[in-house]
């Protein structure tokens, strides 16, 4: 077939405790364009600490997101959390064919995976020649419990879609970080950049060098803590507190008594993560800059506060900054949500691998 090699587009689908975010990208030359986008609240208690508890309820949320977005694609890329995955770089003879690699990879995987192999899904990818021994190649092994994969497949299937790729959030984030290169001096080359992606219930702190992740850490902290504090302070429901957080209209004591203590917590978490990073290996130096992403990146002045307290230049990360955006995606508020779309964008970029 003349155009037989063109792969169908993938919907990048980021499933979290607070929302289902779906984005579809197209590519023209080196530019990307957002074709469709939407976000739907995740049904209460259907996702707990990144595990899908109620696949049918999550599937309904995905179905609503697809309908609202007007997305035409039916193939999906999803991700499991980094703490649900085992990743290990192993060495294998560089002379192995693909078939031999599969055979040896299966036997080697058993050494590194602390679960019965029948309960595990795993895959590997050749990174390239080993630096120390040219007769060996470095191979990335990634494994997770099969139930983590099946939860996501079930939710996607319940929405009438098909899962083509199950990625790891840290890899999706690294994939998306090329979309932030317009904000980094020299396009990120020769630069160490910390990316702080603050989600609803958890935050991923990553350090990139030459746009490659060299360190990553997940911890429990997120915008939901601010929502819960608004609920407690003003006697609001979760839904009303979330709306007030985004749209404003809270009493005058909100900033000094609720928001500022939350910002203090956030900057302490960033500072602590930097200390963990610096202590994680010899020769580590402070990153050249910080990019803060996630829903909390929209708090006015947050980058300036982090910069002044941590002492590193900080900006709000915008993965859509260099993209064209369809009128359909604009109407769904994709620009407003841009800071929270790193994982979804990283997954959607797998369309072009």
mmCIF file of C-alpha atoms in Angstrom:
data_model
loop_
_atom_site.group_PDB
_atom_site.id
_atom_site.type_symbol
_atom_site.label_atom_id
_atom_site.label_comp_id
_atom_site.label_asym_id
_atom_site.label_seq_id
_atom_site.Cartn_x
_atom_site.Cartn_y
_atom_site.Cartn_z
ATOM 1 C CA UNK A 1 0.000 0.000 0.000
ATOM 2 C CA UNK A 2 1.264 3.456 -0.921
ATOM 3 C CA UNK A 3 0.646 4.953 2.495
ATOM 4 C CA UNK A 4 0.630 1.679 4.404
ATOM 5 C CA UNK A 5 3.381 2.706 6.842
ATOM 6 C CA UNK A 6 1.513 5.682 8.252
ATOM 7 C CA UNK A 7 0.557 4.774 11.807
ATOM 8 C CA UNK A 8 -2.875 5.742 13.139
ATOM 9 C CA UNK A 9 -2.724 8.581 15.688
ATOM 10 C CA UNK A 10 -2.709 7.730 19.374
ATOM 11 C CA UNK A 11 -4.698 9.536 22.021
ATOM 12 C CA UNK A 12 -2.472 10.413 24.979
ATOM 13 C CA UNK A 13 -4.548 9.476 28.035
ATOM 14 C CA UNK A 14 -3.410 10.560 31.504
ATOM 15 C CA UNK A 15 -5.513 8.938 34.247
ATOM 16 C CA UNK A 16 -5.085 10.423 37.737
ATOM 17 C CA UNK A 17 -6.980 10.499 41.023
ATOM 18 C CA UNK A 18 -8.608 13.810 40.040
ATOM 19 C CA UNK A 19 -9.071 13.742 36.261
ATOM 20 C CA UNK A 20 -8.853 11.964 32.945
ATOM 21 C CA UNK A 21 -6.940 14.128 30.456
ATOM 22 C CA UNK A 22 -6.975 13.230 26.780
ATOM 23 C CA UNK A 23 -4.987 14.904 23.989
ATOM 24 C CA UNK A 24 -4.496 14.163 20.290
ATOM 25 C CA UNK A 25 -1.539 15.625 18.358
ATOM 26 C CA UNK A 26 -0.646 15.773 14.677
ATOM 27 C CA UNK A 27 2.728 16.608 13.146
ATOM 28 C CA UNK A 28 3.740 18.745 10.192
ATOM 29 C CA UNK A 29 7.498 18.937 9.651
ATOM 30 C CA UNK A 30 8.953 19.631 13.085
ATOM 31 C CA UNK A 31 5.829 21.372 14.395
ATOM 32 C CA UNK A 32 3.058 19.730 16.359
ATOM 33 C CA UNK A 33 -0.589 20.697 16.460
ATOM 34 C CA UNK A 34 -3.211 19.937 19.097
ATOM 35 C CA UNK A 35 -6.141 18.404 17.206
ATOM 36 C CA UNK A 36 -8.404 17.590 20.132
ATOM 37 C CA UNK A 37 -8.373 17.816 23.908
ATOM 38 C CA UNK A 38 -10.616 17.413 26.926
ATOM 39 C CA UNK A 39 -10.483 16.677 30.634
ATOM 40 C CA UNK A 40 -13.111 14.985 32.775
ATOM 41 C CA UNK A 41 -13.204 14.589 36.563
ATOM 42 C CA UNK A 42 -12.354 11.074 37.703
ATOM 43 C CA UNK A 43 -15.348 9.548 39.543
ATOM 44 C CA UNK A 44 -14.845 9.617 43.343
ATOM 45 C CA UNK A 45 -12.893 6.624 44.729
ATOM 46 C CA UNK A 46 -12.426 5.092 41.250
ATOM 47 C CA UNK A 47 -8.658 5.716 41.310
ATOM 48 C CA UNK A 48 -6.674 5.307 44.532
ATOM 49 C CA UNK A 49 -2.972 6.216 44.619
ATOM 50 C CA UNK A 50 -2.720 5.694 40.851
ATOM 51 C CA UNK A 51 -4.335 2.247 40.961
ATOM 52 C CA UNK A 52 -7.626 1.969 39.071
ATOM 53 C CA UNK A 53 -10.180 0.544 41.506
ATOM 54 C CA UNK A 54 -13.315 0.864 39.333
ATOM 55 C CA UNK A 55 -12.436 0.334 35.665
ATOM 56 C CA UNK A 56 -16.046 0.725 34.512
ATOM 57 C CA UNK A 57 -16.451 4.155 36.172
ATOM 58 C CA UNK A 58 -13.099 5.346 34.789
ATOM 59 C CA UNK A 59 -14.116 3.993 31.368
ATOM 60 C CA UNK A 60 -17.260 6.147 31.473
ATOM 61 C CA UNK A 61 -15.143 9.222 32.261
ATOM 62 C CA UNK A 62 -12.853 8.376 29.320
ATOM 63 C CA UNK A 63 -15.888 7.941 27.053
ATOM 64 C CA UNK A 64 -17.194 11.385 28.077
ATOM 65 C CA UNK A 65 -13.757 12.913 27.466
ATOM 66 C CA UNK A 66 -13.564 11.407 23.967
ATOM 67 C CA UNK A 67 -17.043 12.676 23.127
ATOM 68 C CA UNK A 68 -16.361 16.199 24.423
ATOM 69 C CA UNK A 69 -13.010 16.351 22.638
ATOM 70 C CA UNK A 70 -14.515 15.174 19.365
ATOM 71 C CA UNK A 71 -11.499 12.860 19.027
ATOM 72 C CA UNK A 72 -11.572 10.558 16.013
ATOM 73 C CA UNK A 73 -8.733 8.216 17.027
ATOM 74 C CA UNK A 74 -9.596 5.029 18.894
ATOM 75 C CA UNK A 75 -6.080 3.843 19.802
ATOM 76 C CA UNK A 76 -4.681 4.956 23.145
ATOM 77 C CA UNK A 77 -1.358 5.308 24.956
ATOM 78 C CA UNK A 78 -1.588 5.191 28.769
ATOM 79 C CA UNK A 79 1.022 5.100 31.535
ATOM 80 C CA UNK A 80 1.613 3.379 34.846
ATOM 81 C CA UNK A 81 3.245 5.298 37.706
ATOM 82 C CA UNK A 82 6.998 5.109 38.187
ATOM 83 C CA UNK A 83 6.691 3.470 41.595
ATOM 84 C CA UNK A 84 4.658 0.625 40.033
ATOM 85 C CA UNK A 85 7.479 -0.150 37.573
ATOM 86 C CA UNK A 86 10.871 -1.808 37.913
ATOM 87 C CA UNK A 87 13.466 -0.398 35.526
ATOM 88 C CA UNK A 88 16.979 -1.743 35.127
ATOM 89 C CA UNK A 89 19.708 -1.265 32.524
ATOM 90 C CA UNK A 90 21.275 -4.642 31.802
ATOM 91 C CA UNK A 91 24.165 -5.626 29.525
ATOM 92 C CA UNK A 92 23.890 -8.227 26.768
ATOM 93 C CA UNK A 93 26.179 -9.324 23.895
ATOM 94 C CA UNK A 94 25.959 -6.818 21.015
ATOM 95 C CA UNK A 95 25.971 -9.671 18.467
ATOM 96 C CA UNK A 96 22.494 -10.915 19.471
ATOM 97 C CA UNK A 97 19.756 -10.847 16.849
ATOM 98 C CA UNK A 98 16.307 -9.556 17.823
ATOM 99 C CA UNK A 99 15.051 -13.123 18.305
ATOM 100 C CA UNK A 100 18.081 -14.130 20.397
ATOM 101 C CA UNK A 101 17.686 -10.940 22.436
ATOM 102 C CA UNK A 102 14.106 -11.903 23.270
ATOM 103 C CA UNK A 103 15.170 -15.372 24.402
ATOM 104 C CA UNK A 104 18.057 -14.154 26.561
ATOM 105 C CA UNK A 105 16.095 -11.142 27.796
ATOM 106 C CA UNK A 106 13.381 -13.403 29.167
ATOM 107 C CA UNK A 107 15.892 -15.483 31.138
ATOM 108 C CA UNK A 108 17.779 -12.412 32.410
ATOM 109 C CA UNK A 109 14.585 -10.639 33.456
ATOM 110 C CA UNK A 110 13.941 -13.360 36.029
ATOM 111 C CA UNK A 111 17.056 -12.258 37.970
ATOM 112 C CA UNK A 112 15.858 -8.690 38.454
ATOM 113 C CA UNK A 113 12.114 -9.049 39.024
ATOM 114 C CA UNK A 114 11.107 -9.866 42.625
ATOM 115 C CA UNK A 115 7.712 -11.346 41.684
ATOM 116 C CA UNK A 116 6.679 -14.659 40.100
ATOM 117 C CA UNK A 117 7.178 -14.247 36.343
ATOM 118 C CA UNK A 118 3.605 -15.372 35.602
ATOM 119 C CA UNK A 119 2.357 -12.255 37.483
ATOM 120 C CA UNK A 120 4.565 -9.834 35.546
ATOM 121 C CA UNK A 121 4.431 -7.922 32.259
ATOM 122 C CA UNK A 122 7.801 -6.744 30.986
ATOM 123 C CA UNK A 123 9.532 -5.363 27.924
ATOM 124 C CA UNK A 124 12.990 -4.160 26.952
ATOM 125 C CA UNK A 125 14.551 -1.716 24.567
ATOM 126 C CA UNK A 126 18.109 -1.527 23.206
ATOM 127 C CA UNK A 127 19.714 1.732 24.354
ATOM 128 C CA UNK A 128 22.991 1.358 22.437
ATOM 129 C CA UNK A 129 26.612 0.193 22.815
ATOM 130 C CA UNK A 130 27.987 -0.123 26.348
ATOM 131 C CA UNK A 131 30.505 2.651 27.173
ATOM 132 C CA UNK A 132 32.980 0.318 28.890
ATOM 133 C CA UNK A 133 32.834 -2.767 26.664
ATOM 134 C CA UNK A 134 32.127 -2.464 22.894
ATOM 135 C CA UNK A 135 31.167 -6.156 22.757
ATOM 136 C CA UNK A 136 28.185 -5.448 25.009
ATOM 137 C CA UNK A 137 25.080 -3.343 24.533
ATOM 138 C CA UNK A 138 22.949 -1.637 27.160
ATOM 139 C CA UNK A 139 19.344 -2.837 27.258
ATOM 140 C CA UNK A 140 16.588 -1.173 29.309
ATOM 141 C CA UNK A 141 14.379 -3.695 31.099
ATOM 142 C CA UNK A 142 10.991 -2.450 32.352
ATOM 143 C CA UNK A 143 8.589 -4.617 34.327
ATOM 144 C CA UNK A 144 5.386 -4.243 36.330
ATOM 145 C CA UNK A 145 2.748 -6.479 37.826
ATOM 146 C CA UNK A 146 0.343 -7.534 35.073
ATOM 147 C CA UNK A 147 -2.610 -6.274 37.117
ATOM 148 C CA UNK A 148 -1.295 -2.683 36.696
ATOM 149 C CA UNK A 149 -1.458 -3.089 32.913
ATOM 150 C CA UNK A 150 -4.808 -4.906 32.944
ATOM 151 C CA UNK A 151 -6.486 -2.211 35.107
ATOM 152 C CA UNK A 152 -5.713 0.402 32.471
ATOM 153 C CA UNK A 153 -6.621 -1.856 29.563
ATOM 154 C CA UNK A 154 -9.986 -2.629 31.201
ATOM 155 C CA UNK A 155 -10.817 1.061 31.713
ATOM 156 C CA UNK A 156 -9.855 1.913 28.126
ATOM 157 C CA UNK A 157 -11.854 -1.041 26.799
ATOM 158 C CA UNK A 158 -14.881 0.065 28.846
ATOM 159 C CA UNK A 159 -14.706 3.357 26.912
ATOM 160 C CA UNK A 160 -14.789 1.496 23.580
ATOM 161 C CA UNK A 161 -11.118 2.216 22.809
ATOM 162 C CA UNK A 162 -8.022 0.057 22.357
ATOM 163 C CA UNK A 163 -4.778 0.298 24.355
ATOM 164 C CA UNK A 164 -1.799 0.207 21.995
ATOM 165 C CA UNK A 165 0.938 1.367 24.380
ATOM 166 C CA UNK A 166 1.390 1.097 28.139
ATOM 167 C CA UNK A 167 4.236 3.436 29.065
ATOM 168 C CA UNK A 168 5.797 4.517 32.373
ATOM 169 C CA UNK A 169 5.012 8.071 33.541
ATOM 170 C CA UNK A 170 8.713 8.953 33.922
ATOM 171 C CA UNK A 171 9.379 7.964 30.288
ATOM 172 C CA UNK A 172 6.297 9.863 29.077
ATOM 173 C CA UNK A 173 7.554 12.907 30.963
ATOM 174 C CA UNK A 174 11.020 12.597 29.387
ATOM 175 C CA UNK A 175 9.360 12.272 25.980
ATOM 176 C CA UNK A 176 7.354 15.451 26.628
ATOM 177 C CA UNK A 177 10.342 17.460 27.835
ATOM 178 C CA UNK A 178 11.449 18.145 24.256
ATOM 179 C CA UNK A 179 8.281 20.283 24.130
ATOM 180 C CA UNK A 180 9.781 22.455 26.898
ATOM 181 C CA UNK A 181 13.103 23.000 25.077
ATOM 182 C CA UNK A 182 11.944 26.421 23.805
ATOM 183 C CA UNK A 183 12.064 27.628 27.425
ATOM 184 C CA UNK A 184 15.566 26.328 28.164
ATOM 185 C CA UNK A 185 18.822 28.058 27.104
ATOM 186 C CA UNK A 186 20.517 26.317 24.133
ATOM 187 C CA UNK A 187 17.418 24.140 23.692
ATOM 188 C CA UNK A 188 18.390 22.144 26.772
ATOM 189 C CA UNK A 189 21.779 20.995 25.455
ATOM 190 C CA UNK A 190 24.478 21.227 28.121
ATOM 191 C CA UNK A 191 21.809 22.231 30.655
ATOM 192 C CA UNK A 192 20.633 20.552 33.856
ATOM 193 C CA UNK A 193 16.949 21.308 34.382
ATOM 194 C CA UNK A 194 14.672 20.253 37.243
ATOM 195 C CA UNK A 195 11.069 19.620 36.178
ATOM 196 C CA UNK A 196 8.568 19.635 39.051
ATOM 197 C CA UNK A 197 5.235 18.183 37.878
ATOM 198 C CA UNK A 198 2.687 18.735 40.669
ATOM 199 C CA UNK A 199 -0.397 16.580 40.214
ATOM 200 C CA UNK A 200 -3.547 16.243 42.302
ATOM 201 C CA UNK A 201 -2.191 13.792 44.878
ATOM 202 C CA UNK A 202 1.434 13.241 43.886
ATOM 203 C CA UNK A 203 4.397 15.144 42.487
ATOM 204 C CA UNK A 204 7.169 13.962 40.191
ATOM 205 C CA UNK A 205 10.519 15.704 40.575
ATOM 206 C CA UNK A 206 12.899 14.981 37.678
ATOM 207 C CA UNK A 207 16.276 16.328 36.665
ATOM 208 C CA UNK A 208 17.193 16.321 32.988
ATOM 209 C CA UNK A 209 20.595 16.774 31.416
ATOM 210 C CA UNK A 210 20.636 17.290 27.630
ATOM 211 C CA UNK A 211 16.840 16.659 27.852
ATOM 212 C CA UNK A 212 17.439 13.136 29.237
ATOM 213 C CA UNK A 213 16.145 12.194 32.685
ATOM 214 C CA UNK A 214 19.073 11.442 35.016
ATOM 215 C CA UNK A 215 17.079 11.449 38.276
ATOM 216 C CA UNK A 216 13.425 11.088 39.210
ATOM 217 C CA UNK A 217 11.514 10.954 42.484
ATOM 218 C CA UNK A 218 7.772 10.613 43.160
ATOM 219 C CA UNK A 219 6.258 11.739 46.452
ATOM 220 C CA UNK A 220 2.826 12.330 47.957
ATOM 221 C CA UNK A 221 2.044 16.003 47.615
ATOM 222 C CA UNK A 222 -0.410 17.741 45.323
ATOM 223 C CA UNK A 223 -3.127 20.251 44.653
ATOM 224 C CA UNK A 224 -5.732 18.099 46.377
ATOM 225 C CA UNK A 225 -4.223 19.157 49.715
ATOM 226 C CA UNK A 226 -5.082 22.760 48.897
ATOM 227 C CA UNK A 227 -8.614 21.763 47.831
ATOM 228 C CA UNK A 228 -9.109 19.843 51.108
ATOM 229 C CA UNK A 229 -7.879 22.821 53.159
ATOM 230 C CA UNK A 230 -10.384 25.077 51.335
ATOM 231 C CA UNK A 231 -13.117 22.525 52.128
ATOM 232 C CA UNK A 232 -12.200 22.467 55.828
ATOM 233 C CA UNK A 233 -11.765 26.225 56.202
ATOM 234 C CA UNK A 234 -14.942 27.296 54.401
ATOM 235 C CA UNK A 235 -17.226 24.278 54.844
ATOM 236 C CA UNK A 236 -17.470 23.598 51.092
ATOM 237 C CA UNK A 237 -17.971 20.337 49.207
ATOM 238 C CA UNK A 238 -14.996 18.911 47.309
ATOM 239 C CA UNK A 239 -16.552 20.015 44.010
ATOM 240 C CA UNK A 240 -17.241 23.576 45.190
ATOM 241 C CA UNK A 241 -13.798 23.868 46.782
ATOM 242 C CA UNK A 242 -12.132 22.763 43.536
ATOM 243 C CA UNK A 243 -14.153 25.285 41.559
ATOM 244 C CA UNK A 244 -13.362 28.107 44.010
ATOM 245 C CA UNK A 245 -9.657 27.239 43.897
ATOM 246 C CA UNK A 246 -9.612 27.686 40.123
ATOM 247 C CA UNK A 247 -12.116 30.512 39.672
ATOM 248 C CA UNK A 248 -11.568 32.609 42.822
ATOM 249 C CA UNK A 249 -14.191 34.363 44.916
ATOM 250 C CA UNK A 250 -12.962 33.079 48.295
ATOM 251 C CA UNK A 251 -12.900 35.366 51.388
ATOM 252 C CA UNK A 252 -10.042 37.833 51.931
ATOM 253 C CA UNK A 253 -8.304 35.568 54.465
ATOM 254 C CA UNK A 254 -7.816 32.853 51.811
ATOM 255 C CA UNK A 255 -4.407 34.051 50.643
ATOM 256 C CA UNK A 256 -2.681 34.573 54.027
ATOM 257 C CA UNK A 257 -4.320 31.697 55.915
ATOM 258 C CA UNK A 258 -4.773 28.952 53.292
ATOM 259 C CA UNK A 259 -2.843 29.620 50.073
ATOM 260 C CA UNK A 260 0.426 30.924 51.520
ATOM 261 C CA UNK A 261 0.921 27.970 53.934
ATOM 262 C CA UNK A 262 0.311 25.623 50.964
ATOM 263 C CA UNK A 263 2.905 27.515 48.875
ATOM 264 C CA UNK A 264 5.332 27.231 51.823
ATOM 265 C CA UNK A 265 4.799 23.454 51.828
ATOM 266 C CA UNK A 266 5.330 23.317 48.073
ATOM 267 C CA UNK A 267 8.625 25.221 48.158
ATOM 268 C CA UNK A 268 9.841 23.029 51.044
ATOM 269 C CA UNK A 269 9.049 19.929 48.969
ATOM 270 C CA UNK A 270 11.001 21.341 46.002
ATOM 271 C CA UNK A 271 13.927 22.246 48.274
ATOM 272 C CA UNK A 272 13.917 18.783 49.877
ATOM 273 C CA UNK A 273 13.812 17.102 46.453
ATOM 274 C CA UNK A 274 16.833 19.150 45.355
ATOM 275 C CA UNK A 275 18.709 17.964 48.462
ATOM 276 C CA UNK A 276 17.819 14.321 47.688
ATOM 277 C CA UNK A 277 19.053 14.825 44.132
ATOM 278 C CA UNK A 278 22.360 16.415 45.209
ATOM 279 C CA UNK A 279 22.934 13.558 47.667
ATOM 280 C CA UNK A 280 22.080 10.835 45.120
ATOM 281 C CA UNK A 281 25.470 10.665 43.402
ATOM 282 C CA UNK A 282 28.966 12.090 43.282
ATOM 283 C CA UNK A 283 29.517 15.310 41.351
ATOM 284 C CA UNK A 284 25.874 16.392 41.398
ATOM 285 C CA UNK A 285 25.440 20.157 41.042
ATOM 286 C CA UNK A 286 22.440 22.453 41.415
ATOM 287 C CA UNK A 287 20.274 22.483 38.251
ATOM 288 C CA UNK A 288 20.599 25.556 36.007
ATOM 289 C CA UNK A 289 16.856 26.168 36.142
ATOM 290 C CA UNK A 290 13.537 24.789 37.401
ATOM 291 C CA UNK A 291 10.390 24.337 35.322
ATOM 292 C CA UNK A 292 7.258 23.962 37.443
ATOM 293 C CA UNK A 293 4.317 22.137 35.819
ATOM 294 C CA UNK A 294 0.986 20.647 36.842
ATOM 295 C CA UNK A 295 -2.215 22.362 37.899
ATOM 296 C CA UNK A 296 -0.517 24.183 40.813
ATOM 297 C CA UNK A 297 1.831 25.919 38.364
ATOM 298 C CA UNK A 298 -1.133 28.210 37.621
ATOM 299 C CA UNK A 299 -1.001 29.747 41.117
ATOM 300 C CA UNK A 300 -0.119 33.401 40.362
ATOM 301 C CA UNK A 301 3.541 34.195 41.062
ATOM 302 C CA UNK A 302 4.463 30.616 42.044
ATOM 303 C CA UNK A 303 7.607 30.536 39.868
ATOM 304 C CA UNK A 304 8.904 33.760 41.460
ATOM 305 C CA UNK A 305 8.308 32.418 44.974
ATOM 306 C CA UNK A 306 10.163 29.145 44.259
ATOM 307 C CA UNK A 307 12.997 31.025 42.546
ATOM 308 C CA UNK A 308 13.497 33.450 45.444
ATOM 309 C CA UNK A 309 13.404 30.758 48.132
ATOM 310 C CA UNK A 310 15.413 28.050 46.373
ATOM 311 C CA UNK A 311 17.820 30.384 44.594
ATOM 312 C CA UNK A 312 17.434 28.851 41.121
ATOM 313 C CA UNK A 313 15.771 30.627 38.139
ATOM 314 C CA UNK A 314 12.257 29.165 37.826
ATOM 315 C CA UNK A 315 9.618 29.345 35.098
ATOM 316 C CA UNK A 316 6.181 27.819 34.546
ATOM 317 C CA UNK A 317 6.552 24.985 32.007
ATOM 318 C CA UNK A 318 4.417 25.258 28.877
ATOM 319 C CA UNK A 319 4.558 22.146 26.657
ATOM 320 C CA UNK A 320 2.116 23.723 24.176
ATOM 321 C CA UNK A 321 4.135 26.929 23.751
ATOM 322 C CA UNK A 322 5.415 26.070 20.262
ATOM 323 C CA UNK A 323 2.315 24.220 19.033
ATOM 324 C CA UNK A 324 -0.522 25.229 16.794
ATOM 325 C CA UNK A 325 -3.899 24.600 18.393
ATOM 326 C CA UNK A 326 -7.132 23.711 16.619
ATOM 327 C CA UNK A 327 -10.227 25.805 17.360
ATOM 328 C CA UNK A 328 -11.842 22.619 18.707
ATOM 329 C CA UNK A 329 -9.078 22.166 21.314
ATOM 330 C CA UNK A 330 -9.081 25.884 22.177
ATOM 331 C CA UNK A 331 -12.775 25.715 22.976
ATOM 332 C CA UNK A 332 -12.039 22.921 25.482
ATOM 333 C CA UNK A 333 -9.609 25.180 27.364
ATOM 334 C CA UNK A 334 -6.381 23.398 26.383
ATOM 335 C CA UNK A 335 -4.310 26.592 26.819
ATOM 336 C CA UNK A 336 -5.609 27.049 30.370
ATOM 337 C CA UNK A 337 -4.679 23.453 31.250
ATOM 338 C CA UNK A 338 -1.337 23.428 29.386
ATOM 339 C CA UNK A 339 0.875 23.211 32.481
ATOM 340 C CA UNK A 340 -0.862 19.967 33.538
ATOM 341 C CA UNK A 341 -0.436 18.181 30.206
ATOM 342 C CA UNK A 342 3.157 16.912 30.300
ATOM 343 C CA UNK A 343 2.268 13.237 30.773
ATOM 344 C CA UNK A 344 -0.645 13.313 28.293
ATOM 345 C CA UNK A 345 1.538 15.052 25.672
ATOM 346 C CA UNK A 346 4.417 12.610 26.238
ATOM 347 C CA UNK A 347 2.005 9.727 25.597
ATOM 348 C CA UNK A 348 0.451 11.346 22.509
ATOM 349 C CA UNK A 349 3.967 11.862 21.063
ATOM 350 C CA UNK A 350 4.319 8.074 20.871
ATOM 351 C CA UNK A 351 2.236 8.419 17.668
ATOM 352 C CA UNK A 352 5.392 9.639 15.947
ATOM 353 C CA UNK A 353 7.985 7.118 17.239
#
